[in-house]
mmCIF file of C-alpha atoms and ligand atoms in Angstrom:
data_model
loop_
_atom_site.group_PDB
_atom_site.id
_atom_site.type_symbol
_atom_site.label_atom_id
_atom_site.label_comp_id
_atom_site.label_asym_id
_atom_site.label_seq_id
_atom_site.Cartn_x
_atom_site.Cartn_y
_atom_site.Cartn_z
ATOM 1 C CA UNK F 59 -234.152 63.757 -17.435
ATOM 2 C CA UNK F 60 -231.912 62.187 -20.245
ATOM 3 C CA UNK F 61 -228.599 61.323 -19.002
ATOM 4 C CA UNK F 62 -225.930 64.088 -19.262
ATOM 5 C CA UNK F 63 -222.573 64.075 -18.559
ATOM 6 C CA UNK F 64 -221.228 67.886 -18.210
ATOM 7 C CA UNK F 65 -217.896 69.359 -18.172
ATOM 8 C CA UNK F 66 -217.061 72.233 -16.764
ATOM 9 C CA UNK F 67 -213.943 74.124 -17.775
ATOM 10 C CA UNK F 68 -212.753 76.714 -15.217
ATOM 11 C CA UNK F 69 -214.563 75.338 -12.683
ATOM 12 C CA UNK F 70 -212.339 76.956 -9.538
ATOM 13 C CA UNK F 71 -213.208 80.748 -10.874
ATOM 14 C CA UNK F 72 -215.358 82.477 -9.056
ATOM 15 C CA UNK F 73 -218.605 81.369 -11.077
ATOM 16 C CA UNK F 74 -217.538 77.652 -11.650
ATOM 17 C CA UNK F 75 -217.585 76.781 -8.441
ATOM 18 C CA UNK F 76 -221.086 77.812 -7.297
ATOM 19 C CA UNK F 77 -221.883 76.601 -11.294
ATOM 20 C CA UNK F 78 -220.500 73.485 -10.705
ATOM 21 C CA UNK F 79 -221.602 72.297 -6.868
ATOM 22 C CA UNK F 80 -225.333 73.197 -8.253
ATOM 23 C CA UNK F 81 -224.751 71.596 -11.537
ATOM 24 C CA UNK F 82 -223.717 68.758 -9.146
ATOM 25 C CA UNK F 83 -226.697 68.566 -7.231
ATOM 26 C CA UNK F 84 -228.634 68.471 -10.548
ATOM 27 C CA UNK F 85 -227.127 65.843 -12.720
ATOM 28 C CA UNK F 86 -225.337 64.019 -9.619
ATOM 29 C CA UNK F 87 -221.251 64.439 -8.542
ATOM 30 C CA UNK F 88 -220.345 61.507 -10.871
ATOM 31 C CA UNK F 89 -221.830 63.155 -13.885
ATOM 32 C CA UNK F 90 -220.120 66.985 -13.332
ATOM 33 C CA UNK F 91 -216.363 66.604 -14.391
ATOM 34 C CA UNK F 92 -214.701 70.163 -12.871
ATOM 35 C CA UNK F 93 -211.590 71.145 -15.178
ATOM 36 C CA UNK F 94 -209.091 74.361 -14.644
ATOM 37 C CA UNK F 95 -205.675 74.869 -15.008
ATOM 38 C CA UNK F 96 -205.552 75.668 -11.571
ATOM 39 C CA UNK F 97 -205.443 73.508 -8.860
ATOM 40 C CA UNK F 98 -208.790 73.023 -7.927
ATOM 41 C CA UNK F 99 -210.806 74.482 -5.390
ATOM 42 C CA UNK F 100 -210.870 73.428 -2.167
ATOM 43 C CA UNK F 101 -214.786 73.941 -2.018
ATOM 44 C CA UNK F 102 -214.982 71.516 -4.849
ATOM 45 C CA UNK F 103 -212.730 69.002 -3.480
ATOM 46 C CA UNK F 104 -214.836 65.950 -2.023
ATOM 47 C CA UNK F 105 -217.744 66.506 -4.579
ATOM 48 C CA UNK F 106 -217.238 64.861 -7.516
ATOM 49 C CA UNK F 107 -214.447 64.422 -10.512
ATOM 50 C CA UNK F 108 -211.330 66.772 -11.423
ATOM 51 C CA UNK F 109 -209.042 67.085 -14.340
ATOM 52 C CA UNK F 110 -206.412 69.274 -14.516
ATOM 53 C CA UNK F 111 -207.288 70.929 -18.349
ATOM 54 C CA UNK F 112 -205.594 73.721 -20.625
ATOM 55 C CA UNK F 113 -208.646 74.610 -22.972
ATOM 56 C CA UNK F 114 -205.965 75.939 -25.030
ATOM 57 C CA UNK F 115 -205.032 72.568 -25.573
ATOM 58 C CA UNK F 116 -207.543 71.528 -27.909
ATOM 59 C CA UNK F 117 -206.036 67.850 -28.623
ATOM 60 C CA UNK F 118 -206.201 66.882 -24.894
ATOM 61 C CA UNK F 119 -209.617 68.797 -24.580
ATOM 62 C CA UNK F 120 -211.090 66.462 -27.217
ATOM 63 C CA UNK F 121 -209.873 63.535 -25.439
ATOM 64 C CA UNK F 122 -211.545 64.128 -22.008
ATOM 65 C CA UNK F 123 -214.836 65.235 -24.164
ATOM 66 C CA UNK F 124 -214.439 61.711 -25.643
ATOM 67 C CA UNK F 125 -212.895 59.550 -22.825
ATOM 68 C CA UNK F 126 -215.540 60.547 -20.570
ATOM 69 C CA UNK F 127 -218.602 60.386 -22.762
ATOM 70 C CA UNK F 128 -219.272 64.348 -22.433
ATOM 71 C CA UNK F 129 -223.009 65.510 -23.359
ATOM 72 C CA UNK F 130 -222.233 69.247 -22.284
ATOM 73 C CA UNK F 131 -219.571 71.652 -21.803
ATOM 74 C CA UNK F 132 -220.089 75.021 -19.809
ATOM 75 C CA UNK F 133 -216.613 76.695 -20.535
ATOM 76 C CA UNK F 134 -215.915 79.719 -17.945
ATOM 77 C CA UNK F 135 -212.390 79.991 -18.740
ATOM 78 C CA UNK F 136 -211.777 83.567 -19.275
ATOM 79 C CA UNK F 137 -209.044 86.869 -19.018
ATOM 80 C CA UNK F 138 -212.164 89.614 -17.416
ATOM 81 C CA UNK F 139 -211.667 93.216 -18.090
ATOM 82 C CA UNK F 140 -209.007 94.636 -16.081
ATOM 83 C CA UNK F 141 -207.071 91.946 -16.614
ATOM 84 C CA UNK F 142 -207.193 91.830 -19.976
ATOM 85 C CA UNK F 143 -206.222 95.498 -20.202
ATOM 86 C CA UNK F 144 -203.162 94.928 -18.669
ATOM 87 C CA UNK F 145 -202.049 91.838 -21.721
ATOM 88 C CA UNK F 146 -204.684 92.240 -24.258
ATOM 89 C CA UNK F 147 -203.147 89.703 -26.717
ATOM 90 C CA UNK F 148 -203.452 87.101 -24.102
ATOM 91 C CA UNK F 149 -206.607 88.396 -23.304
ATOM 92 C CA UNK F 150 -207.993 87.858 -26.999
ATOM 93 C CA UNK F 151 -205.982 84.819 -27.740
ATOM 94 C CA UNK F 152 -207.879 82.831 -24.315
ATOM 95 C CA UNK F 153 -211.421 84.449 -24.616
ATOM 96 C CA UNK F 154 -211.728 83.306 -28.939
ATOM 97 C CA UNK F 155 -209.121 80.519 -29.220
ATOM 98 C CA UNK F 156 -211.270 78.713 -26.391
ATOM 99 C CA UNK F 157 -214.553 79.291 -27.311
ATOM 100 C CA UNK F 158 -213.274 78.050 -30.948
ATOM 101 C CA UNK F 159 -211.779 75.156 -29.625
ATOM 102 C CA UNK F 160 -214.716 74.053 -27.656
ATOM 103 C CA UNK F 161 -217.612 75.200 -30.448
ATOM 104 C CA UNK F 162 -215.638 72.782 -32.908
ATOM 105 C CA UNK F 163 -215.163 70.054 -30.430
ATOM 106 C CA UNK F 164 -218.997 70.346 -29.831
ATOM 107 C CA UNK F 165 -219.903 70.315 -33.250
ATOM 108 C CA UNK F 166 -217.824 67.500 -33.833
ATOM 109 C CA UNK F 167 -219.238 65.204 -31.175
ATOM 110 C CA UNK F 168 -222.703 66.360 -31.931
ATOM 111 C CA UNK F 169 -222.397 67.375 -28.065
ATOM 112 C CA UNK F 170 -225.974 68.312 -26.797
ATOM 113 C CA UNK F 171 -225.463 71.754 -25.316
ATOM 114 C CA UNK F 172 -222.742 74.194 -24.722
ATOM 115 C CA UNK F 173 -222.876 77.160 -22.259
ATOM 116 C CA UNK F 174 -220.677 80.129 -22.531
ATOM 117 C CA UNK F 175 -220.970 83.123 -20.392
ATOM 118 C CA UNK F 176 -221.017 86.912 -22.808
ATOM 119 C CA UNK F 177 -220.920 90.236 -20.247
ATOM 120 C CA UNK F 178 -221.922 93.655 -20.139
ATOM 121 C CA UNK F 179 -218.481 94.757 -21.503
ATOM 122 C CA UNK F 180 -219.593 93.903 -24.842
ATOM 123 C CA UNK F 181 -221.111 97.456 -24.687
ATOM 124 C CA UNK F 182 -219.577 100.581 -24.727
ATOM 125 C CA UNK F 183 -219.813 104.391 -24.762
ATOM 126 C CA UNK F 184 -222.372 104.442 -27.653
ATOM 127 C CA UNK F 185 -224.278 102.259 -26.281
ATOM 128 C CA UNK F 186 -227.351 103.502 -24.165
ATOM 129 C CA UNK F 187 -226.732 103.899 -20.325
ATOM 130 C CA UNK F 188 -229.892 102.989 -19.143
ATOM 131 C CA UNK F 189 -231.905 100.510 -19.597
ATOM 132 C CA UNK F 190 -229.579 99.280 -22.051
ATOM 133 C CA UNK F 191 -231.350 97.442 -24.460
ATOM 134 C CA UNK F 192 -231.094 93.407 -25.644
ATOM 135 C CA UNK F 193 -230.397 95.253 -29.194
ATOM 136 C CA UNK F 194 -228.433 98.386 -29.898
ATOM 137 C CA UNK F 195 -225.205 99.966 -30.733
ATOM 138 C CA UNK F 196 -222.790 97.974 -29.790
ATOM 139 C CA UNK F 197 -219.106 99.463 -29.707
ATOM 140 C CA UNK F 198 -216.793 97.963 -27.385
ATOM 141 C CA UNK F 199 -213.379 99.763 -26.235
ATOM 142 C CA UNK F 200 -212.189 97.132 -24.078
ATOM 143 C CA UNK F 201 -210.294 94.044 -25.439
ATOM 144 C CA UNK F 202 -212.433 91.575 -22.954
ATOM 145 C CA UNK F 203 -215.539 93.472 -24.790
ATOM 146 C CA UNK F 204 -214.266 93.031 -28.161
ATOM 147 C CA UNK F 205 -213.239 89.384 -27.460
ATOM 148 C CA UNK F 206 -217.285 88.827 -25.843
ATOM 149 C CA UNK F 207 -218.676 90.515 -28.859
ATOM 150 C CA UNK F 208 -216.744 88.365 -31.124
ATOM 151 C CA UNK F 209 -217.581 85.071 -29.406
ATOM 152 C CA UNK F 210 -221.331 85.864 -29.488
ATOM 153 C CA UNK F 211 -221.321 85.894 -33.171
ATOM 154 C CA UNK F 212 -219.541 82.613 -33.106
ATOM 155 C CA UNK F 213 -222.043 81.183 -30.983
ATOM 156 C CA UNK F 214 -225.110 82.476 -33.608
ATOM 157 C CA UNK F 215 -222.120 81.164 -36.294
ATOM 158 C CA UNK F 216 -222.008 77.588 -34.927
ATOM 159 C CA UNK F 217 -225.508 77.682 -34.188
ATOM 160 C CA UNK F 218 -226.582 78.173 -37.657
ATOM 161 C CA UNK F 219 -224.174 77.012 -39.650
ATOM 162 C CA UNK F 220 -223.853 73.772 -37.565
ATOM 163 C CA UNK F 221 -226.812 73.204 -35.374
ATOM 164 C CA UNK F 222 -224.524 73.681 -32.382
ATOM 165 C CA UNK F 223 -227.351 74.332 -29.061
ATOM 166 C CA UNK F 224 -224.762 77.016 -27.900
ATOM 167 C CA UNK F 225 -226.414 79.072 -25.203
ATOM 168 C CA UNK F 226 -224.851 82.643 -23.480
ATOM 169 C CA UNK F 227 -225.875 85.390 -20.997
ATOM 170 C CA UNK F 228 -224.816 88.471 -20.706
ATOM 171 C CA UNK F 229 -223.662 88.491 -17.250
ATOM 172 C CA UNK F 230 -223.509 91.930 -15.458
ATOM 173 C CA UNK F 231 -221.000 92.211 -12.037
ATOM 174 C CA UNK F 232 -221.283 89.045 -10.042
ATOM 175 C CA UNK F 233 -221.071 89.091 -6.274
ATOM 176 C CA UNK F 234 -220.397 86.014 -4.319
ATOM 177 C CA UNK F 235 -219.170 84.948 -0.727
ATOM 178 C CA UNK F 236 -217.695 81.582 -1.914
ATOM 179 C CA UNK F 237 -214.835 82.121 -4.364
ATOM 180 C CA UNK F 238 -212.996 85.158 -5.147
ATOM 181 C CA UNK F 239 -213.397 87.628 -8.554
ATOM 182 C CA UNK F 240 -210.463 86.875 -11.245
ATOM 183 C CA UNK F 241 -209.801 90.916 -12.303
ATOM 184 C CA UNK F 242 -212.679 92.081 -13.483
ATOM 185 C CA UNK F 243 -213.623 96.094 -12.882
ATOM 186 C CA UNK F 244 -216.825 94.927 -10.491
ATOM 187 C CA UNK F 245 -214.363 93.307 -7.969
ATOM 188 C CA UNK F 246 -214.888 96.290 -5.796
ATOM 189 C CA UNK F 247 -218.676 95.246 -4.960
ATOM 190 C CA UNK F 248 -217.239 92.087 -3.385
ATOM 191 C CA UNK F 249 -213.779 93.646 -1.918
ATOM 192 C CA UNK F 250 -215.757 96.004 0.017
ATOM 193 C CA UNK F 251 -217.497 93.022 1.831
ATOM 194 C CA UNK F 252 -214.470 91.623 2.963
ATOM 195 C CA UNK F 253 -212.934 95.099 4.104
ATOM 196 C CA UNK F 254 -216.032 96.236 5.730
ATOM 197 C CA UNK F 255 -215.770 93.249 7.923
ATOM 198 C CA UNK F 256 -211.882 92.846 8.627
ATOM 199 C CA UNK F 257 -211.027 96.737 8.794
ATOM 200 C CA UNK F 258 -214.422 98.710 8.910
ATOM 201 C CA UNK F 259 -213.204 100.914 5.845
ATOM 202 C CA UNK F 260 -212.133 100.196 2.268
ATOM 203 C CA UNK F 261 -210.421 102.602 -0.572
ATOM 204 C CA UNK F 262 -212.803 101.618 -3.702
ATOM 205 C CA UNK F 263 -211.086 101.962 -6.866
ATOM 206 C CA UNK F 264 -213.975 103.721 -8.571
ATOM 207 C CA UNK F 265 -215.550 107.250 -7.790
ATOM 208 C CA UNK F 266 -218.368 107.160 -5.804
ATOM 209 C CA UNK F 267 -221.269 107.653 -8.167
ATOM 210 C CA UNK F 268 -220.132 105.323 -10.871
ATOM 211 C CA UNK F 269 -223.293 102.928 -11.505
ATOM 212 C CA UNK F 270 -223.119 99.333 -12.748
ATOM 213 C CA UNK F 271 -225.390 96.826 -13.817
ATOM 214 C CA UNK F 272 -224.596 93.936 -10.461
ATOM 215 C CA UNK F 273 -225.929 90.714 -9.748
ATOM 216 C CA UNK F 274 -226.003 88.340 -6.512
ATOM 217 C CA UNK F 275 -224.253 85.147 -7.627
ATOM 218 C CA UNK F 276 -227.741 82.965 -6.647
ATOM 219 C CA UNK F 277 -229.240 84.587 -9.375
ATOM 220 C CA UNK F 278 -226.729 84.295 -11.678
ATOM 221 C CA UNK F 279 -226.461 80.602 -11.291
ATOM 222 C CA UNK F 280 -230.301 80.417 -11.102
ATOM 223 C CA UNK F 281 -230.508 82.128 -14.233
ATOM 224 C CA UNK F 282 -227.267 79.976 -16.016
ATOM 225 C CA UNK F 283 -229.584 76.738 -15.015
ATOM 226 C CA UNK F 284 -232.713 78.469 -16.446
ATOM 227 C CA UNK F 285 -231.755 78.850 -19.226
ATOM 228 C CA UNK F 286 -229.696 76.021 -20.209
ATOM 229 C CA UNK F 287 -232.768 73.803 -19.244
ATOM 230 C CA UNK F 288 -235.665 75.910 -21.472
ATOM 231 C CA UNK F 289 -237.115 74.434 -24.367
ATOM 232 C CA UNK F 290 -234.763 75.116 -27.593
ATOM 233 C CA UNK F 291 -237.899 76.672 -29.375
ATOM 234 C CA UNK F 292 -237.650 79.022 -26.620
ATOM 235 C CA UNK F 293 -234.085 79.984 -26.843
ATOM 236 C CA UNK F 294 -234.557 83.211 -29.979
ATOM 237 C CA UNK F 295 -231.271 84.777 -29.130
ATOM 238 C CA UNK F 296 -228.193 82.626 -30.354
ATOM 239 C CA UNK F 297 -226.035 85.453 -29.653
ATOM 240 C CA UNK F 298 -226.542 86.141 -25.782
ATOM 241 C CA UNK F 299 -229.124 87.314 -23.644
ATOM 242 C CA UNK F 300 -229.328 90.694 -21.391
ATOM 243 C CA UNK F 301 -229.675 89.584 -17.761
ATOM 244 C CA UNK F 302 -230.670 92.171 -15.096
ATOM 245 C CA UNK F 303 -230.799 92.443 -11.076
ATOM 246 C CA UNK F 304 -229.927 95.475 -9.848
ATOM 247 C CA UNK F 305 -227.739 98.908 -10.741
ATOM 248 C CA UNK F 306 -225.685 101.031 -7.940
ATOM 249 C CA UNK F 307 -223.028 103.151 -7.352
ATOM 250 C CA UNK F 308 -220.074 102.418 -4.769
ATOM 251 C CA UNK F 309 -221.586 105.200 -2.106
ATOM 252 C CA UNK F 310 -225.208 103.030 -2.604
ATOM 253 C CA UNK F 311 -223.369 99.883 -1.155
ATOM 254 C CA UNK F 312 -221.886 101.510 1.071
ATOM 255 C CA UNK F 313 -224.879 103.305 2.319
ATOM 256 C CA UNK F 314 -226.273 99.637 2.518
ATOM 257 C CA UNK F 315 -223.470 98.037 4.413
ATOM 258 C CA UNK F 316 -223.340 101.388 6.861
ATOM 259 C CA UNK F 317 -226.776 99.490 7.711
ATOM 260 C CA UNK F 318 -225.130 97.059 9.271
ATOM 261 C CA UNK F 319 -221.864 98.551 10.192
ATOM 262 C CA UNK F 320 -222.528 101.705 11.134
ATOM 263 C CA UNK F 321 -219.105 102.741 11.500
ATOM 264 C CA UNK F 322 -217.400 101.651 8.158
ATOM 265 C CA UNK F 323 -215.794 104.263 6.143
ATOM 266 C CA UNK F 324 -215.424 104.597 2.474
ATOM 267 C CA UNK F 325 -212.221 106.002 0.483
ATOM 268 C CA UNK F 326 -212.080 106.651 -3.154
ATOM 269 C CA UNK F 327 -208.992 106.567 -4.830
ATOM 270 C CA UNK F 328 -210.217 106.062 -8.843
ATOM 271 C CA UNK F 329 -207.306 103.915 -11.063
ATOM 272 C CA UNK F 330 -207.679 102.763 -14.806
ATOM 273 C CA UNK F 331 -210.493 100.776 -14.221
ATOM 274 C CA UNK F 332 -213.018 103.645 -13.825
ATOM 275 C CA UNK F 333 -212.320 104.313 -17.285
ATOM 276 C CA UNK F 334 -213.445 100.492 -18.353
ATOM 277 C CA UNK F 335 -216.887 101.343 -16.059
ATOM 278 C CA UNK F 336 -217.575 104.488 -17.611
ATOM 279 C CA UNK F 337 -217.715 103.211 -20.391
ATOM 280 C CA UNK F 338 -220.495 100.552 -19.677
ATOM 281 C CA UNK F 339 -224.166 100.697 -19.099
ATOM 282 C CA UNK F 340 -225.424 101.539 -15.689
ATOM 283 C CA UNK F 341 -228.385 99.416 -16.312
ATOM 284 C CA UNK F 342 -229.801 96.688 -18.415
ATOM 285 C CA UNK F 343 -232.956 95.391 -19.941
ATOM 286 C CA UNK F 344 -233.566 92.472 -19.996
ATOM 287 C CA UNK F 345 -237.317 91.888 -21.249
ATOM 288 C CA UNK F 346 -236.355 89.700 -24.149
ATOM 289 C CA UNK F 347 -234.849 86.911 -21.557
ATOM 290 C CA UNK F 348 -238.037 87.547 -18.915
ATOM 291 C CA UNK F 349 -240.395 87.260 -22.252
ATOM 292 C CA UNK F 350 -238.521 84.361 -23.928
ATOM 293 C CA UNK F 351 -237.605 82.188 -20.535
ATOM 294 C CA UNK F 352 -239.315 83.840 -17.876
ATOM 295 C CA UNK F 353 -235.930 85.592 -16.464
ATOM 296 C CA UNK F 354 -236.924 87.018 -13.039
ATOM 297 C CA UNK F 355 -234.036 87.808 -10.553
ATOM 298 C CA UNK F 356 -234.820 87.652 -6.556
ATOM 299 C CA UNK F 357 -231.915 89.900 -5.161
ATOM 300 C CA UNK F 358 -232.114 93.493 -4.736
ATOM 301 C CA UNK F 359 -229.362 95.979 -2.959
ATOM 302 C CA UNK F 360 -230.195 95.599 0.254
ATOM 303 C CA UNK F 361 -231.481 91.588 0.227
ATOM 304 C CA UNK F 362 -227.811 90.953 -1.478
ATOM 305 C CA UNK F 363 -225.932 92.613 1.273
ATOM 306 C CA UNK F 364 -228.051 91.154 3.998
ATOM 307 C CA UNK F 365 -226.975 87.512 2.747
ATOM 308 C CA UNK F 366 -223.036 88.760 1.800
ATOM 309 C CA UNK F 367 -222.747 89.937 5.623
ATOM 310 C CA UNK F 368 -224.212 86.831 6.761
ATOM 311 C CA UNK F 369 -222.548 84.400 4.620
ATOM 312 C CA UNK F 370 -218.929 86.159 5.357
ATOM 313 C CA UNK F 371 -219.585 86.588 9.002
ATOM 314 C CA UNK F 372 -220.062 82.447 9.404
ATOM 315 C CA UNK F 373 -216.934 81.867 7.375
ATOM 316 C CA UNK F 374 -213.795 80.925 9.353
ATOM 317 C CA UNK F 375 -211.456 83.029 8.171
ATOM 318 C CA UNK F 376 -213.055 86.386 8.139
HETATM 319 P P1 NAD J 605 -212.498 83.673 -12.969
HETATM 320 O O1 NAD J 605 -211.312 84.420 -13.450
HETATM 321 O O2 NAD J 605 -212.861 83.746 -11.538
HETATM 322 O O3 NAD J 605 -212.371 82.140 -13.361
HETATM 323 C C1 NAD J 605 -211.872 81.711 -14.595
HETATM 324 C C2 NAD J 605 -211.230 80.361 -14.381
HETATM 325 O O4 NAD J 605 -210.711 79.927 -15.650
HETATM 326 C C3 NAD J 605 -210.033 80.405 -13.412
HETATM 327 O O5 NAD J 605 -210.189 79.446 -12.385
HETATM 328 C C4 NAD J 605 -208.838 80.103 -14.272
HETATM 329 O O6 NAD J 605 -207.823 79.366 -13.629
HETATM 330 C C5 NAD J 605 -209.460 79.305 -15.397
HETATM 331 N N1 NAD J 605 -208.639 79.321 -16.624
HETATM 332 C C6 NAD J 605 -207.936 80.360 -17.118
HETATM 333 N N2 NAD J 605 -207.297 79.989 -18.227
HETATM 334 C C7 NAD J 605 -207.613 78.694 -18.449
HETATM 335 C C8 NAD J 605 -207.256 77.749 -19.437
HETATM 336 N N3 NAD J 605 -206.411 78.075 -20.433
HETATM 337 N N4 NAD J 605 -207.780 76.499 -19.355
HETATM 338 C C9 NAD J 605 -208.606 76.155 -18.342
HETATM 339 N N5 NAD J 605 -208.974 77.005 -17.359
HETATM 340 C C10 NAD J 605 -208.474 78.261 -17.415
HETATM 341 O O7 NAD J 605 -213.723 84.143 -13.889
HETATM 342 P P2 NAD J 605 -215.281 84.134 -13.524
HETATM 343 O O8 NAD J 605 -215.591 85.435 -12.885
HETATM 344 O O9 NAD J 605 -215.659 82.882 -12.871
HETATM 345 O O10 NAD J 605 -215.891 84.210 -14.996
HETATM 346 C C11 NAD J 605 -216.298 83.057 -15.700
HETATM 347 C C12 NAD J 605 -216.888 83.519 -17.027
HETATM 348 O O11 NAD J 605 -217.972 84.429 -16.775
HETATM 349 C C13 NAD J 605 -215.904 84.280 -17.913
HETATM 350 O O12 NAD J 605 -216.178 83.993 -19.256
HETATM 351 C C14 NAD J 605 -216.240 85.727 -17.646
HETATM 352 O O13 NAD J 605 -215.913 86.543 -18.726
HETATM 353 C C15 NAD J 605 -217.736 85.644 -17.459
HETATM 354 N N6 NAD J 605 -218.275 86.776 -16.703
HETATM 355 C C16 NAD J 605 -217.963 86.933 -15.380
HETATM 356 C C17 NAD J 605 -218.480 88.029 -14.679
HETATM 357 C C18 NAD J 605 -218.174 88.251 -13.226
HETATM 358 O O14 NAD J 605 -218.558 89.293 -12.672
HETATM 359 N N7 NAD J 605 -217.521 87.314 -12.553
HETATM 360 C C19 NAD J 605 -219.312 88.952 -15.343
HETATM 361 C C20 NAD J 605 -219.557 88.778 -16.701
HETATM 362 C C21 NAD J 605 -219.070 87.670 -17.366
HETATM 363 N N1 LIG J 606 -217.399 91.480 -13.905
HETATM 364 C C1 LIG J 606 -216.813 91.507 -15.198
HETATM 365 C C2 LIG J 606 -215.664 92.433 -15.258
HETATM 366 O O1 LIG J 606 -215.685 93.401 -14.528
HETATM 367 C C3 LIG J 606 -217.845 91.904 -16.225
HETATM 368 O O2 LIG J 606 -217.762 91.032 -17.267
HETATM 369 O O3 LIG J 606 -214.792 92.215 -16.039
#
């Protein structure tokens, strides 16, 4: 493998740092550089390099890119939906003015590959709710969709226009045991976990039947190292890929964790967020990435929930 040196800005979210401990094991701690503007994680801390980084600021993010001989950036610094309903300036200014910053910097330094993460928010009520296609109306209502939408044309933008190898999925609702969600309208499939276990009952802030496209965080980062590691020739979609794993409804997980705790008890006390879900997809197909990279996710419902129950229980502080 040709020596890479990878940054990875917002690498103590909840994706970056799974993303950046298996990048790690990959391309070796020394050559993984972590960035946030937080402090950093204290699962990453031990494991390789940190740098305290503003991807706002672009001046200082061309230095690091330079000073440490960068060959890829995977930038996960983002506002998520809910959030970015709440300040959707700030929202729009973080999700484009980033991606910009870094897409320039890249083409710049001729910088081998970039990564940046699209969602399922980039569709909305007209889009289909099943089996929502790689291509089809596309008619966000959400700021974070509008600002996803917007950055996948970039991508194709930079990709044309400047040969950029800029490379995106289309994540769906991540679950994870390591490192929290940052505000996005999925939280609730990895709240409940945490609930089930400390109190045996947890209020969800969607209705019971409200079904989302979800994914188990293995597969995500599977699927994030997949692809970034295919063949260009293989790589047809500049804007972002569908990815896929499973679809269910708040009274489906709970059904599922009941199998294990038979005694926990759900509320259901909808706020504004069931309006963001509602107007998603409940599922997602994504052919195009199984026929163009061989996408194939291993977690289903009750194989996630297994290894979330698991994973939590062994923790220390649950
Ligand atoms: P997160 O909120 O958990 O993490 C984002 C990180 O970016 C945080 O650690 C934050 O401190 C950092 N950050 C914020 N502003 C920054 C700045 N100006 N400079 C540097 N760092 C900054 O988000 P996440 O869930 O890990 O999501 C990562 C990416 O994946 C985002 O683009 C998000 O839209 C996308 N995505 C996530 C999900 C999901 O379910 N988690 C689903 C679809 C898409
Ligand atoms: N999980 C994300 C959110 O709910 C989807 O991009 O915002």
């Amino acid at each position: 493998m040709a020596k890479e040196k990878i940054l990875v800005i917002g690498a103590s979210g909840q994706i970056g740092v799974e993303l950046t401990l298996a990048l790690r094991k990959i391309y070796g701690n020394q050559n993984v550089i972590a960035s946030d503007l937080r402090e950093q994680n204290p699962l990453l801390e031990g494991t390789g390099p940190y740098v305290s980084l503003d991807v706002m600021n672009k001046e200082m993010l061309h230095v690091q890119v330079i000073r440490q001989n960068i060959t890829q950036v995977y930038l996960l610094a983002a506002i998520l939906s809910a959030t970015g309903e709440k300040n959707p300036n700030l929202a729009w200014h973080l999700n484009m003015q980033g991606l910009l910053n870094v897409l320039d910097i890249a083409r710049e330094e001729k910088l081998n590959k970039i990564y940046w993460p699209s969602s399922i928010a980039v569709f909305g009520p007209t889009s289909p709710k099943q089996n929502c296609p790689q291509q089809t109306i596309i008619e966000p209502t959400t700021v974070y969709g509008i600002s996803k939408y917007a950055g996948e044309f970039w991508c194709n933008y930079y990709h044309q226009r400047y040969g950029v190898d800029v490379r995106s999925l289309r994540y769906p609702g991540l679950i994870s045991y390591k490192s929290a969600p940052g505000g996005g309208t999925t939280d609730y499939a990895v709240e409940i976990f945490h609930e089930a276990l400390e109190h045996h009952a947890y209020q969800c802030f969607l209705e019971e039947d409200t079904y989302l496209p979800m994914m188990y965080m293995p597969d995500a980062i599977r699927a994030t190292i997949e692809l970034m590691e295919a063949p260009k020739e293989n790589i047809g979609i500049r804007t972002s890929y569908n990815i896929g794993a499973m679809s269910f409804s708040p009274k489906e997980i709970a059904t599922a964790i009941q199998q294990h705790i038979p005694d926990f008890r759900m509320l259901y006390k909808p706020d504004s967020r069931q309006s963001i879900a509602n107007s998603w997809p409940q599922s997602i197909d994504d052919s195009v990435a199984q026929q163009h990279w061989q996408w194939k996710p291993e977690y289903d419902l009750e194989a996630m929930v297994t290894d979330m129950l698991k994973n939590l229980k062994a923790k220390p502080n649950i």
